Amino acid sequence: STIDFPLIASSVYTVHVGGVKKPEPVNEVTVDPYTAKVLGARLQSKSFAFILRQMHLRFFFFGWKGRVVVGFFGLLLLLSTITGIFIYSRFIRALPHWWSIRKGRGFRISTSDWHKLVGVVALAFNLLIAVTGSILGLENLARYSPAASRAMHPPPNRSVRVPPPPTL
């Protein structure tokens, strides 16, 4: 189904070979770029990256129900992040520039400024992760609401005509 080209010319190619029928497993096959000889193969589902991704997406074993649980955890993270912004907003605004690190005022003040900087960046990162995780996790519930389904996956506009690509 896909080929990963190596960054180094003398390295191996990784070919992802899937079956025609679902749920036949996808194999990762490494191929010598000079002889096209198969050097090794493994099931993609046995790789650490696959297991980590499935754990992140759906708690690995729980399918669409796991995605909904992950979506609810995303909502909890979103709520936690928003309350953190409200609770610490006065602290965040304490300096004219929240990103500034005061030097020459002692170790305690400098580390406090670093702590605030890392905290504000973490809040922004958590907000991004929470919003995208909630949407991706809870999109499985769209099947129960036609309006939510249309909002998440709008049908194509049939009145818009896309011109064909130019011929050379």
CSV table of C-alpha atoms in Angstrom, one decimal:
chain,number,residue,atom,x,y,z
A,1,SER,CA,0.0,0.0,0.0
A,2,THR,CA,2.9,2.4,0.7
A,3,ILE,CA,6.7,2.6,0.3
A,4,ASP,CA,8.9,4.6,2.7
A,5,PHE,CA,12.0,5.8,0.9
A,6,PRO,CA,15.1,5.9,3.0
A,7,LEU,CA,16.8,9.2,3.9
A,8,ILE,CA,20.2,7.6,3.2
A,9,ALA,CA,20.6,6.2,-0.3
A,10,SER,CA,22.2,3.0,0.8
A,11,SER,CA,19.5,2.2,3.4
A,12,VAL,CA,16.6,-0.1,3.0
A,13,TYR,CA,13.1,0.6,1.7
A,14,THR,CA,10.2,-0.1,3.9
A,15,VAL,CA,7.1,-1.4,2.0
A,16,HIS,CA,3.8,-1.7,3.8
A,17,VAL,CA,2.0,-4.6,2.2
A,18,GLY,CA,-1.7,-5.1,3.0
A,19,GLY,CA,-4.1,-7.7,2.0
A,20,VAL,CA,-7.0,-7.1,-0.4
A,21,LYS,CA,-9.5,-8.4,2.2
A,22,LYS,CA,-10.0,-6.7,5.5
A,23,PRO,CA,-9.0,-7.4,8.3
A,24,GLU,CA,-5.9,-9.1,6.9
A,25,PRO,CA,-2.9,-7.6,8.8
A,26,VAL,CA,-0.5,-5.2,7.2
A,27,ASN,CA,3.1,-6.3,7.0
A,28,GLU,CA,6.1,-4.1,7.0
A,29,VAL,CA,8.7,-5.5,4.6
A,30,THR,CA,12.2,-4.2,4.3
A,31,VAL,CA,13.7,-4.4,0.9
A,32,ASP,CA,17.3,-4.0,-0.3
A,33,PRO,CA,17.4,-1.0,-2.7
A,34,TYR,CA,20.0,-2.6,-5.0
A,35,THR,CA,18.7,-6.2,-5.4
A,36,ALA,CA,15.0,-5.8,-4.4
A,37,LYS,CA,15.6,-8.8,-2.1
A,38,VAL,CA,13.2,-8.9,0.9
A,39,LEU,CA,15.5,-8.6,4.0
A,40,GLY,CA,12.8,-9.0,6.7
A,41,ALA,CA,9.2,-8.6,7.5
A,42,ARG,CA,7.0,-8.0,10.5
A,43,LEU,CA,3.4,-7.5,11.3
A,44,GLN,CA,2.7,-3.8,11.7
A,45,SER,CA,0.4,-4.5,14.6
A,46,LYS,CA,3.4,-5.9,16.6
A,47,SER,CA,5.4,-2.7,16.3
A,48,PHE,CA,5.8,-0.3,19.3
A,49,ALA,CA,4.6,2.7,17.2
A,50,PHE,CA,1.4,0.9,16.2
A,51,ILE,CA,0.6,-0.1,19.8
A,52,LEU,CA,1.3,3.4,21.1
A,53,ARG,CA,-0.9,4.9,18.4
A,54,GLN,CA,-3.8,2.5,19.2
A,55,MET,CA,-3.4,3.2,22.9
A,56,HIS,CA,-3.6,6.9,22.2
A,57,LEU,CA,-6.6,6.6,19.8
A,58,ARG,CA,-8.8,4.1,21.5
A,59,PHE,CA,-7.2,2.5,24.6
A,60,PHE,CA,-5.9,-0.2,22.2
A,61,PHE,CA,-8.7,-2.7,22.6
A,62,PHE,CA,-12.0,-0.8,22.8
A,63,GLY,CA,-12.6,0.2,19.2
A,64,TRP,CA,-15.1,3.1,18.7
A,65,LYS,CA,-16.1,3.0,22.4
A,66,GLY,CA,-12.5,3.6,23.4
A,67,ARG,CA,-12.4,6.6,21.0
A,68,VAL,CA,-15.4,8.1,22.8
A,69,VAL,CA,-13.7,7.6,26.2
A,70,VAL,CA,-10.6,9.3,24.8
A,71,GLY,CA,-12.8,12.1,23.5
A,72,PHE,CA,-14.3,12.6,27.0
A,73,PHE,CA,-10.9,12.6,28.5
A,74,GLY,CA,-10.1,15.3,25.9
A,75,LEU,CA,-13.1,17.3,27.2
A,76,LEU,CA,-11.9,16.9,30.7
A,77,LEU,CA,-8.4,18.2,29.7
A,78,LEU,CA,-10.1,21.1,27.9
A,79,LEU,CA,-12.1,21.9,31.0
A,80,SER,CA,-9.0,21.7,33.2
A,81,THR,CA,-7.0,23.9,30.8
A,82,ILE,CA,-9.7,26.6,30.7
A,83,THR,CA,-10.1,26.6,34.5
A,84,GLY,CA,-6.3,26.9,34.8
A,85,ILE,CA,-6.4,29.9,32.5
A,86,PHE,CA,-9.1,31.5,34.6
A,87,ILE,CA,-7.5,30.7,38.0
A,88,TYR,CA,-4.0,31.8,37.0
A,89,SER,CA,-4.9,34.7,34.7
A,90,ARG,CA,-3.8,37.2,37.4
A,91,PHE,CA,-0.6,35.4,37.8
A,92,ILE,CA,0.0,35.1,34.1
A,93,ARG,CA,-0.6,38.9,33.7
A,94,ALA,CA,1.7,39.7,36.7
A,95,LEU,CA,4.5,40.9,34.4
A,96,PRO,CA,4.2,43.2,31.4
A,97,HIS,CA,5.5,40.4,29.3
A,98,TRP,CA,4.7,36.8,30.5
A,99,TRP,CA,7.5,35.5,28.4
A,100,SER,CA,10.2,37.7,30.0
A,101,ILE,CA,12.8,36.2,32.4
A,102,ARG,CA,14.0,38.6,34.9
A,103,LYS,CA,17.8,38.4,35.4
A,104,GLY,CA,19.9,39.8,38.2
A,105,ARG,CA,17.0,39.6,40.7
A,106,GLY,CA,18.0,36.3,42.2
A,107,PHE,CA,17.7,32.6,41.5
A,108,ARG,CA,14.2,32.3,43.0
A,109,ILE,CA,12.6,35.0,40.9
A,110,SER,CA,14.4,33.7,37.7
A,111,THR,CA,13.1,30.1,38.3
A,112,SER,CA,9.7,31.5,39.1
A,113,ASP,CA,9.7,33.3,35.7
A,114,TRP,CA,10.8,30.1,34.0
A,115,HIS,CA,8.1,28.2,35.8
A,116,LYS,CA,5.5,30.7,34.6
A,117,LEU,CA,6.8,30.6,31.0
A,118,VAL,CA,6.7,26.7,30.9
A,119,GLY,CA,3.2,26.8,32.5
A,120,VAL,CA,1.8,29.2,29.9
A,121,VAL,CA,3.2,27.2,27.0
A,122,ALA,CA,1.9,24.0,28.6
A,123,LEU,CA,-1.6,25.6,28.9
A,124,ALA,CA,-1.5,26.5,25.2
A,125,PHE,CA,-0.3,23.0,24.2
A,126,ASN,CA,-3.0,21.3,26.4
A,127,LEU,CA,-5.6,23.5,24.8
A,128,LEU,CA,-4.6,22.3,21.4
A,129,ILE,CA,-4.4,18.6,22.4
A,130,ALA,CA,-7.7,18.9,24.3
A,131,VAL,CA,-9.7,20.4,21.4
A,132,THR,CA,-8.3,18.1,18.7
A,133,GLY,CA,-8.6,15.0,20.9
A,134,SER,CA,-12.1,15.8,21.9
A,135,ILE,CA,-13.2,16.3,18.3
A,136,LEU,CA,-11.5,13.2,17.0
A,137,GLY,CA,-12.6,11.1,19.8
A,138,LEU,CA,-16.2,12.2,19.9
A,139,GLU,CA,-16.8,12.2,16.2
A,140,ASN,CA,-18.0,8.6,16.6
A,141,LEU,CA,-21.1,10.0,18.3
A,142,ALA,CA,-22.0,11.9,15.2
A,143,ARG,CA,-23.8,8.7,13.9
A,144,TYR,CA,-26.5,9.4,16.5
A,145,SER,CA,-27.1,12.9,15.4
A,146,PRO,CA,-27.6,13.7,11.7
A,147,ALA,CA,-27.0,17.5,12.3
A,148,ALA,CA,-23.7,16.7,14.1
A,149,SER,CA,-22.7,14.3,11.3
A,150,ARG,CA,-23.3,17.0,8.6
A,151,ALA,CA,-21.4,19.6,10.6
A,152,MET,CA,-18.3,17.3,11.0
A,153,HIS,CA,-18.5,15.8,7.6
A,154,PRO,CA,-20.3,18.2,5.2
A,155,PRO,CA,-21.4,16.8,1.9
A,156,PRO,CA,-19.9,18.2,-1.2
A,157,ASN,CA,-21.5,21.3,-2.7
A,158,ARG,CA,-23.0,20.1,-6.0
A,159,SER,CA,-23.5,23.6,-7.3
A,160,VAL,CA,-19.7,24.3,-7.3
A,161,ARG,CA,-18.0,23.2,-10.4
A,162,VAL,CA,-14.3,22.6,-10.3
A,163,PRO,CA,-12.6,23.2,-13.6
A,164,PRO,CA,-10.6,20.3,-15.0
A,165,PRO,CA,-6.8,20.6,-14.7
A,166,PRO,CA,-5.1,22.2,-17.7
A,167,THR,CA,-3.5,19.9,-20.2
A,168,LEU,CA,0.1,20.4,-21.3
